[in-house]
Amino acid sequence: MIFVELFTEIKYNIENIDNSVIKMNEKNKKILEQIKGGLIVSCQALPEEPLHDSYIMSRMAFAASEGGAVGIRANTVEDIKEIKKTVDLPIIGIIKSVYPDSDVYITPTLAEVDALYNEGVDIIAVDATNRLRPSGVTFTEFFTEIRKKYPEQLFMADTSCFEEGKLALELGCDLIGTTMCGYTPYTKGEAIPAFKLIERYSKELSATVIAEGGIWYPEQLVKAYESGAFSCVVGTAITRPRDITRRFVSYLNK
């Protein structure tokens, strides 16, 4: 009798675990379906920028939603909390943190990942470049740890070159972004948007590619999709009026 009760309890627990995993996978699938083929708008403002305010970022996100955005990329838990009050869209969350012993600043350590996970961010984006993280941690060491800790969380790898994307995919990253192309010492000068990188990721790795970085015109957005992107992120060209103004003024000064 005791054996039967024990077996029943074990079977119940296993079924619950399986159902939880299935439910989570279905949730992730829905998130990816929501962002596929659309425009994700990055709503960020650093402390030194004029629009640095969580409330302002939430209104930016609302305006993006009204305009047809399918997702939001946002920085800090504070901004994400405010944005969630105004829009019901998938959020790619990051935390930009500067550490004295590393050039990596996009979600660089487990502490930032924990904070984003606890906030319930749909997709957590991390720097996946071939640079040492704080305390000399490699990307492989870092991502192996967070993938094990959060097996059902969707992760996006912000990469700068093909080798980084290949490694990120092998380690279990769900989405491969071109975010850092042109922003690492070994990719400085690379043309952005990184159409060639998008195409290689798509064709050679069959990766779920997020095109991000340097998209200023609708024509570039279309070309990113033609190159094989799964979804695209546009930030500065939409949500940074100071940079947009400077771009216009620069043409007058030519």
Coordinates of N, CA, C and O in Angstrom, one line a residue, residues 122-250:
D122 N 10.2 38.7 -21.0 CA 9.9 37.7 -22.0 C 11.2 37.1 -22.6 O 11.4 35.9 -22.7
I123 N 12.1 38.0 -23.0 CA 13.3 37.6 -23.6 C 14.4 38.4 -22.9 O 14.4 39.6 -22.8
I124 N 15.5 37.7 -22.4 CA 16.6 38.4 -21.8 C 17.7 38.4 -22.8 O 18.2 37.4 -23.3
A125 N 18.2 39.6 -23.1 CA 19.3 39.8 -24.1 C 20.6 40.0 -23.3 O 20.7 40.7 -22.3
V126 N 21.7 39.3 -23.8 CA 23.0 39.4 -23.1 C 24.1 39.6 -24.2 O 23.9 39.2 -25.3
D127 N 25.1 40.3 -23.8 CA 26.3 40.5 -24.6 C 26.9 39.1 -24.8 O 27.2 38.4 -23.9
A128 N 27.1 38.7 -26.1 CA 27.7 37.4 -26.4 C 29.0 37.6 -27.2 O 29.4 36.7 -27.9
T129 N 29.6 38.7 -27.0 CA 30.9 38.9 -27.7 C 32.0 38.2 -27.1 O 32.0 37.8 -25.9
N130 N 33.1 38.1 -27.9 CA 34.3 37.3 -27.4 C 35.2 38.2 -26.6 O 36.4 38.4 -26.9
R131 N 34.6 38.8 -25.5 CA 35.3 39.6 -24.6 C 35.1 39.1 -23.2 O 34.0 38.6 -22.9
L132 N 36.1 39.2 -22.3 CA 35.9 38.8 -21.0 C 34.9 39.6 -20.2 O 34.9 40.9 -20.3
R133 N 34.1 39.0 -19.4 CA 33.1 39.7 -18.6 C 33.7 40.1 -17.3 O 34.9 39.7 -17.1
P134 N 33.0 40.7 -16.4 CA 33.6 41.1 -15.1 C 34.2 39.9 -14.4 O 33.6 38.8 -14.5
S135 N 35.2 40.1 -13.7 CA 36.0 39.0 -13.0 C 36.6 38.0 -13.9 O 36.9 36.8 -13.5
G136 N 36.8 38.3 -15.2 CA 37.5 37.5 -16.1 C 36.7 36.3 -16.6 O 37.2 35.3 -17.1
V137 N 35.3 36.3 -16.5 CA 34.5 35.2 -16.9 C 34.2 35.3 -18.4 O 34.0 36.3 -19.0
T138 N 34.4 34.1 -19.1 CA 34.1 34.0 -20.5 C 32.6 33.9 -20.8 O 31.8 33.6 -19.9
F139 N 32.3 34.2 -22.0 CA 30.8 34.0 -22.4 C 30.4 32.6 -22.2 O 29.3 32.4 -21.8
T140 N 31.2 31.7 -22.6 CA 30.8 30.2 -22.4 C 30.5 29.9 -21.0 O 29.5 29.2 -20.7
E141 N 31.4 30.3 -20.1 CA 31.2 30.1 -18.6 C 29.9 30.8 -18.2 O 29.1 30.2 -17.4
F142 N 29.7 32.0 -18.6 CA 28.6 32.8 -18.1 C 27.3 32.2 -18.7 O 26.3 31.9 -17.9
F143 N 27.2 31.9 -20.0 CA 25.9 31.4 -20.5 C 25.6 30.0 -20.1 O 24.5 29.7 -19.9
T144 N 26.6 29.2 -19.9 CA 26.4 27.8 -19.4 C 25.7 27.8 -18.1 O 24.8 27.1 -17.8
E145 N 26.1 28.8 -17.2 CA 25.5 28.9 -15.9 C 24.1 29.4 -16.0 O 23.2 28.8 -15.3
I146 N 23.8 30.4 -16.8 CA 22.4 31.0 -16.8 C 21.5 30.1 -17.5 O 20.3 30.0 -17.2
R147 N 22.0 29.4 -18.5 CA 21.1 28.4 -19.3 C 20.7 27.3 -18.3 O 19.5 26.8 -18.4
K148 N 21.6 26.9 -17.5 CA 21.3 25.8 -16.5 C 20.3 26.3 -15.5 O 19.4 25.6 -15.1
K149 N 20.5 27.5 -15.0 CA 19.7 28.1 -14.0 C 18.3 28.4 -14.5 O 17.3 28.2 -13.7
Y150 N 18.2 28.8 -15.7 CA 16.9 29.2 -16.3 C 16.7 28.5 -17.6 O 16.7 29.1 -18.7
P151 N 16.4 27.2 -17.5 CA 16.3 26.4 -18.7 C 15.1 26.8 -19.7 O 15.2 26.5 -20.9
E152 N 14.1 27.4 -19.2 CA 12.9 27.7 -20.0 C 12.9 29.2 -20.4 O 11.9 29.6 -21.1
Q153 N 13.8 29.9 -20.0 CA 13.9 31.4 -20.3 C 14.4 31.6 -21.8 O 15.3 30.9 -22.2
L154 N 13.7 32.5 -22.5 CA 14.2 32.8 -23.8 C 15.4 33.8 -23.7 O 15.3 34.8 -23.0
F155 N 16.5 33.5 -24.3 CA 17.7 34.3 -24.3 C 18.1 34.8 -25.7 O 18.0 34.0 -26.7
M156 N 18.4 36.0 -25.8 CA 18.9 36.6 -27.1 C 20.4 36.9 -26.9 O 20.8 37.6 -25.9
A157 N 21.2 36.5 -27.9 CA 22.7 36.8 -27.8 C 23.0 38.0 -28.7 O 22.7 38.0 -29.9
D158 N 23.5 39.0 -28.1 CA 23.9 40.2 -28.8 C 25.3 40.0 -29.3 O 26.3 40.1 -28.5
T159 N 25.5 39.7 -30.6 CA 26.8 39.3 -31.1 C 27.3 40.4 -32.1 O 26.6 41.3 -32.5
S160 N 28.6 40.2 -32.4 CA 29.3 41.2 -33.4 C 29.8 40.5 -34.6 O 30.1 41.2 -35.6
C161 N 30.0 39.2 -34.5 CA 30.6 38.4 -35.7 C 30.0 37.0 -35.7 O 29.4 36.5 -34.8
F162 N 30.3 36.3 -36.8 CA 29.7 35.0 -37.1 C 30.1 34.0 -36.1 O 29.3 33.2 -35.6
E163 N 31.4 34.0 -35.7 CA 31.9 33.0 -34.7 C 31.2 33.1 -33.4 O 30.9 32.1 -32.7
E164 N 30.8 34.3 -33.0 CA 30.1 34.5 -31.7 C 28.7 34.0 -31.8 O 28.2 33.3 -30.9
G165 N 28.0 34.2 -32.9 CA 26.7 33.7 -33.1 C 26.7 32.2 -33.1 O 25.8 31.5 -32.6
K166 N 27.7 31.6 -33.8 CA 27.8 30.1 -33.9 C 27.9 29.5 -32.5 O 27.3 28.5 -32.1
L167 N 28.8 30.1 -31.7 CA 29.0 29.6 -30.3 C 27.8 29.8 -29.5 O 27.4 28.9 -28.7
A168 N 27.2 30.9 -29.6 CA 25.9 31.2 -28.8 C 24.9 30.2 -29.1 O 24.2 29.7 -28.2
L169 N 24.7 29.9 -30.4 CA 23.7 28.9 -30.8 C 24.0 27.5 -30.2 O 23.2 26.8 -29.7
E170 N 25.3 27.2 -30.3 CA 25.7 25.9 -29.7 C 25.5 25.8 -28.2 O 25.2 24.7 -27.7
L171 N 25.6 26.9 -27.5 CA 25.5 26.9 -26.1 C 24.0 26.9 -25.7 O 23.7 26.7 -24.5
G172 N 23.1 27.2 -26.6 CA 21.7 27.1 -26.3 C 20.9 28.4 -26.3 O 19.8 28.5 -25.8
C173 N 21.5 29.5 -27.0 CA 20.8 30.7 -27.1 C 19.6 30.6 -28.1 O 19.8 29.9 -29.1
D174 N 18.5 31.2 -27.8 CA 17.3 31.0 -28.6 C 17.3 31.9 -29.8 O 16.8 31.6 -30.9
L175 N 17.8 33.2 -29.6 CA 17.8 34.2 -30.6 C 19.2 34.8 -30.8 O 19.9 35.0 -29.8
I176 N 19.6 35.0 -32.1 CA 20.9 35.6 -32.3 C 20.7 36.9 -32.9 O 20.1 37.1 -34.0
G177 N 21.3 37.9 -32.2 CA 21.2 39.3 -32.7 C 22.5 39.8 -33.2 O 23.5 39.4 -32.9
T178 N 22.3 40.8 -34.1 CA 23.5 41.5 -34.7 C 23.9 42.8 -34.0 O 24.6 43.6 -34.5
T179 N 23.4 42.9 -32.8 CA 23.4 44.2 -32.1 C 24.8 44.8 -31.9 O 25.0 46.0 -32.0
M180 N 25.8 44.0 -31.7 CA 27.2 44.5 -31.4 C 28.1 44.6 -32.6 O 29.2 45.0 -32.5
C181 N 27.6 44.3 -33.8 CA 28.4 44.4 -35.0 C 28.9 45.8 -35.2 O 28.0 46.7 -35.3
G182 N 30.2 46.0 -35.3 CA 30.7 47.4 -35.5 C 31.1 48.0 -34.2 O 31.7 49.1 -34.2
Y183 N 30.7 47.4 -33.1 CA 31.0 48.0 -31.8 C 32.0 47.2 -30.9 O 32.2 47.6 -29.7
T184 N 32.7 46.2 -31.5 CA 33.8 45.6 -30.8 C 35.1 46.0 -31.6 O 35.0 46.3 -32.8
P185 N 36.2 45.9 -30.9 CA 37.5 46.3 -31.6 C 37.7 45.5 -32.9 O 38.3 46.1 -33.8
Y186 N 37.3 44.3 -32.9 CA 37.6 43.4 -34.1 C 36.5 43.5 -35.1 O 36.6 42.8 -36.2
T187 N 35.4 44.3 -34.9 CA 34.4 44.5 -36.0 C 34.3 46.0 -36.3 O 33.4 46.4 -37.1
K188 N 35.1 46.8 -35.7 CA 35.0 48.2 -36.0 C 35.2 48.5 -37.4 O 36.1 48.0 -38.1
G189 N 34.3 49.3 -38.0 CA 34.4 49.6 -39.4 C 33.5 48.8 -40.3 O 33.3 49.1 -41.5
E190 N 32.9 47.7 -39.7 CA 32.0 46.9 -40.4 C 30.7 47.6 -40.8 O 30.2 48.4 -40.0
A191 N 30.2 47.4 -41.9 CA 29.0 48.1 -42.4 C 27.8 47.6 -41.6 O 27.6 46.5 -41.3
I192 N 27.0 48.6 -41.1 CA 25.8 48.3 -40.5 C 24.7 49.1 -41.1 O 24.9 50.2 -41.6
P193 N 23.5 48.5 -41.2 CA 23.0 47.2 -40.8 C 23.9 46.1 -41.3 O 24.4 46.1 -42.5
A194 N 24.0 45.0 -40.5 CA 24.9 43.9 -40.9 C 24.2 42.9 -41.7 O 23.9 41.7 -41.3
F195 N 23.9 43.3 -42.9 CA 23.1 42.4 -43.8 C 23.8 41.1 -44.1 O 23.1 40.0 -44.1
K196 N 25.1 41.1 -44.3 CA 25.8 39.9 -44.7 C 25.8 38.9 -43.5 O 25.7 37.7 -43.6
L197 N 25.9 39.5 -42.3 CA 25.9 38.7 -41.1 C 24.6 38.1 -40.9 O 24.5 36.9 -40.5
I198 N 23.5 38.8 -41.1 CA 22.2 38.3 -41.0 C 22.0 37.1 -41.9 O 21.5 36.1 -41.6
E199 N 22.5 37.3 -43.2 CA 22.3 36.3 -44.2 C 23.1 35.0 -43.8 O 22.6 33.9 -43.9
R200 N 24.3 35.2 -43.3 CA 25.1 34.0 -42.9 C 24.5 33.3 -41.7 O 24.4 32.0 -41.7
Y201 N 24.0 34.0 -40.7 CA 23.3 33.4 -39.6 C 22.1 32.6 -40.1 O 21.9 31.4 -39.6
S202 N 21.3 33.2 -41.0 CA 20.1 32.5 -41.5 C 20.4 31.3 -42.3 O 19.9 30.2 -42.1
K203 N 21.3 31.4 -43.3 CA 21.6 30.4 -44.2 C 22.5 29.3 -43.7 O 22.3 28.1 -43.8
E204 N 23.6 29.7 -43.0 CA 24.6 28.7 -42.5 C 24.2 28.0 -41.2 O 24.6 26.9 -40.9
L205 N 23.5 28.8 -40.4 CA 23.2 28.3 -39.0 C 21.7 28.0 -38.8 O 21.3 27.4 -37.8
S206 N 20.9 28.4 -39.8 CA 19.4 28.3 -39.6 C 19.0 28.9 -38.3 O 18.1 28.4 -37.6
A207 N 19.6 30.0 -37.9 CA 19.3 30.7 -36.6 C 18.1 31.5 -36.7 O 17.7 32.0 -37.8
T208 N 17.5 31.8 -35.5 CA 16.4 32.7 -35.4 C 17.1 34.1 -35.2 O 17.5 34.4 -34.1
V209 N 17.2 34.9 -36.3 CA 18.0 36.1 -36.3 C 17.2 37.3 -36.0 O 16.1 37.6 -36.6
I210 N 17.7 38.1 -35.0 CA 17.1 39.4 -34.7 C 18.1 40.5 -35.3 O 19.2 40.6 -34.8
A211 N 17.6 41.2 -36.3 CA 18.5 42.2 -36.9 C 18.4 43.5 -36.0 O 17.3 44.0 -35.8
E212 N 19.5 43.9 -35.6 CA 19.5 45.1 -34.7 C 20.8 45.9 -35.0 O 21.9 45.3 -35.1
G213 N 20.7 47.2 -35.1 CA 21.9 48.0 -35.2 C 22.0 48.7 -36.6 O 22.0 48.0 -37.6
G214 N 21.9 50.0 -36.6 CA 22.1 50.8 -37.8 C 20.9 50.9 -38.7 O 21.1 51.4 -39.9
I215 N 19.8 50.4 -38.3 CA 18.6 50.5 -39.2 C 18.0 51.9 -39.0 O 17.4 52.2 -38.0
W216 N 18.1 52.8 -40.1 CA 17.6 54.1 -40.1 C 16.4 54.3 -41.0 O 15.6 55.2 -40.8
Y217 N 16.3 53.5 -42.0 CA 15.3 53.7 -43.0 C 14.4 52.5 -43.2 O 14.9 51.4 -43.0
P218 N 13.2 52.7 -43.6 CA 12.3 51.6 -43.8 C 12.8 50.6 -44.9 O 12.6 49.4 -44.8
E219 N 13.6 51.1 -45.9 CA 14.1 50.3 -46.9 C 15.2 49.3 -46.3 O 15.3 48.1 -46.8
Q220 N 15.9 49.8 -45.3 CA 16.9 48.9 -44.6 C 16.2 47.8 -43.8 O 16.6 46.7 -43.7
L221 N 15.0 48.2 -43.2 CA 14.2 47.2 -42.5 C 13.8 46.1 -43.4 O 13.9 44.9 -43.1
V222 N 13.3 46.5 -44.6 CA 12.9 45.5 -45.6 C 14.0 44.6 -46.0 O 13.9 43.4 -46.1
K223 N 15.2 45.2 -46.3 CA 16.4 44.4 -46.7 C 16.8 43.5 -45.6 O 17.3 42.4 -45.9
A224 N 16.7 43.9 -44.3 CA 17.0 42.9 -43.2 C 16.2 41.7 -43.3 O 16.7 40.6 -43.1
Y225 N 14.9 41.8 -43.6 CA 14.1 40.7 -43.7 C 14.4 39.9 -45.0 O 14.4 38.6 -45.0
E226 N 14.7 40.5 -46.0 CA 15.2 39.8 -47.3 C 16.4 39.1 -47.0 O 16.7 38.1 -47.7
S227 N 17.3 39.5 -46.1 CA 18.5 38.9 -45.8 C 18.4 37.7 -44.9 O 19.3 36.9 -44.7
G228 N 17.2 37.5 -44.3 CA 16.9 36.3 -43.5 C 16.5 36.6 -42.1 O 16.5 35.6 -41.2
A229 N 16.3 37.8 -41.7 CA 15.9 38.1 -40.3 C 14.6 37.5 -39.9 O 13.7 37.4 -40.7
F230 N 14.5 37.1 -38.7 CA 13.2 36.6 -38.1 C 12.4 37.8 -37.6 O 11.2 37.8 -37.7
S231 N 13.1 38.8 -37.0 CA 12.5 40.0 -36.5 C 13.5 41.1 -36.4 O 14.7 40.8 -36.6
C232 N 13.1 42.3 -36.3 CA 14.0 43.4 -36.4 C 13.8 44.5 -35.2 O 12.6 44.7 -34.9
V233 N 14.9 45.0 -34.7 CA 14.8 46.0 -33.7 C 15.3 47.4 -34.3 O 16.4 47.4 -34.9
V234 N 14.5 48.4 -34.0 CA 15.0 49.8 -34.4 C 14.8 50.6 -33.1 O 13.8 50.6 -32.4
G235 N 15.9 51.3 -32.8 CA 15.9 52.2 -31.6 C 16.1 53.6 -31.9 O 15.1 54.4 -32.0
T236 N 17.4 54.0 -32.1 CA 17.7 55.4 -32.3 C 16.9 56.2 -33.3 O 16.5 57.3 -33.1
A237 N 16.6 55.6 -34.4 CA 15.9 56.2 -35.5 C 14.5 56.6 -35.1 O 13.8 57.4 -35.8
I238 N 14.0 56.0 -34.0 CA 12.6 56.2 -33.6 C 12.5 56.9 -32.3 O 11.7 57.8 -32.1
T239 N 13.3 56.5 -31.3 CA 13.1 57.0 -29.9 C 14.2 57.8 -29.4 O 14.2 58.1 -28.2
R240 N 15.2 58.3 -30.2 CA 16.2 59.2 -29.6 C 16.2 60.5 -30.4 O 17.0 60.7 -31.3
P241 N 15.3 61.5 -30.0 CA 15.2 62.7 -30.8 C 16.4 63.5 -30.8 O 16.6 64.3 -31.8
R242 N 17.3 63.5 -29.8 CA 18.5 64.3 -29.9 C 19.4 63.8 -31.0 O 19.9 64.6 -31.8
D243 N 19.5 62.4 -31.1 CA 20.3 61.8 -32.2 C 19.7 62.1 -33.6 O 20.4 62.3 -34.6
I244 N 18.4 62.0 -33.6 CA 17.7 62.2 -34.9 C 17.9 63.7 -35.4 O 18.2 64.0 -36.5
T245 N 17.8 64.6 -34.4 CA 18.0 66.0 -34.7 C 19.5 66.3 -35.2 O 19.7 67.0 -36.2
R246 N 20.4 65.7 -34.5 CA 21.8 65.8 -34.9 C 22.1 65.3 -36.3 O 22.9 65.9 -37.1
R247 N 21.4 64.2 -36.7 CA 21.5 63.6 -38.0 C 21.0 64.6 -39.1 O 21.7 64.8 -40.1
F248 N 19.9 65.3 -38.8 CA 19.4 66.2 -39.8 C 20.3 67.4 -39.9 O 20.7 67.9 -41.0
V249 N 20.8 67.9 -38.7 CA 21.7 69.1 -38.7 C 23.0 68.8 -39.4 O 23.6 69.6 -40.1
S250 N 23.5 67.6 -39.3 CA 24.8 67.2 -39.9 C 24.7 67.3 -41.4 O 25.7 67.6 -42.1

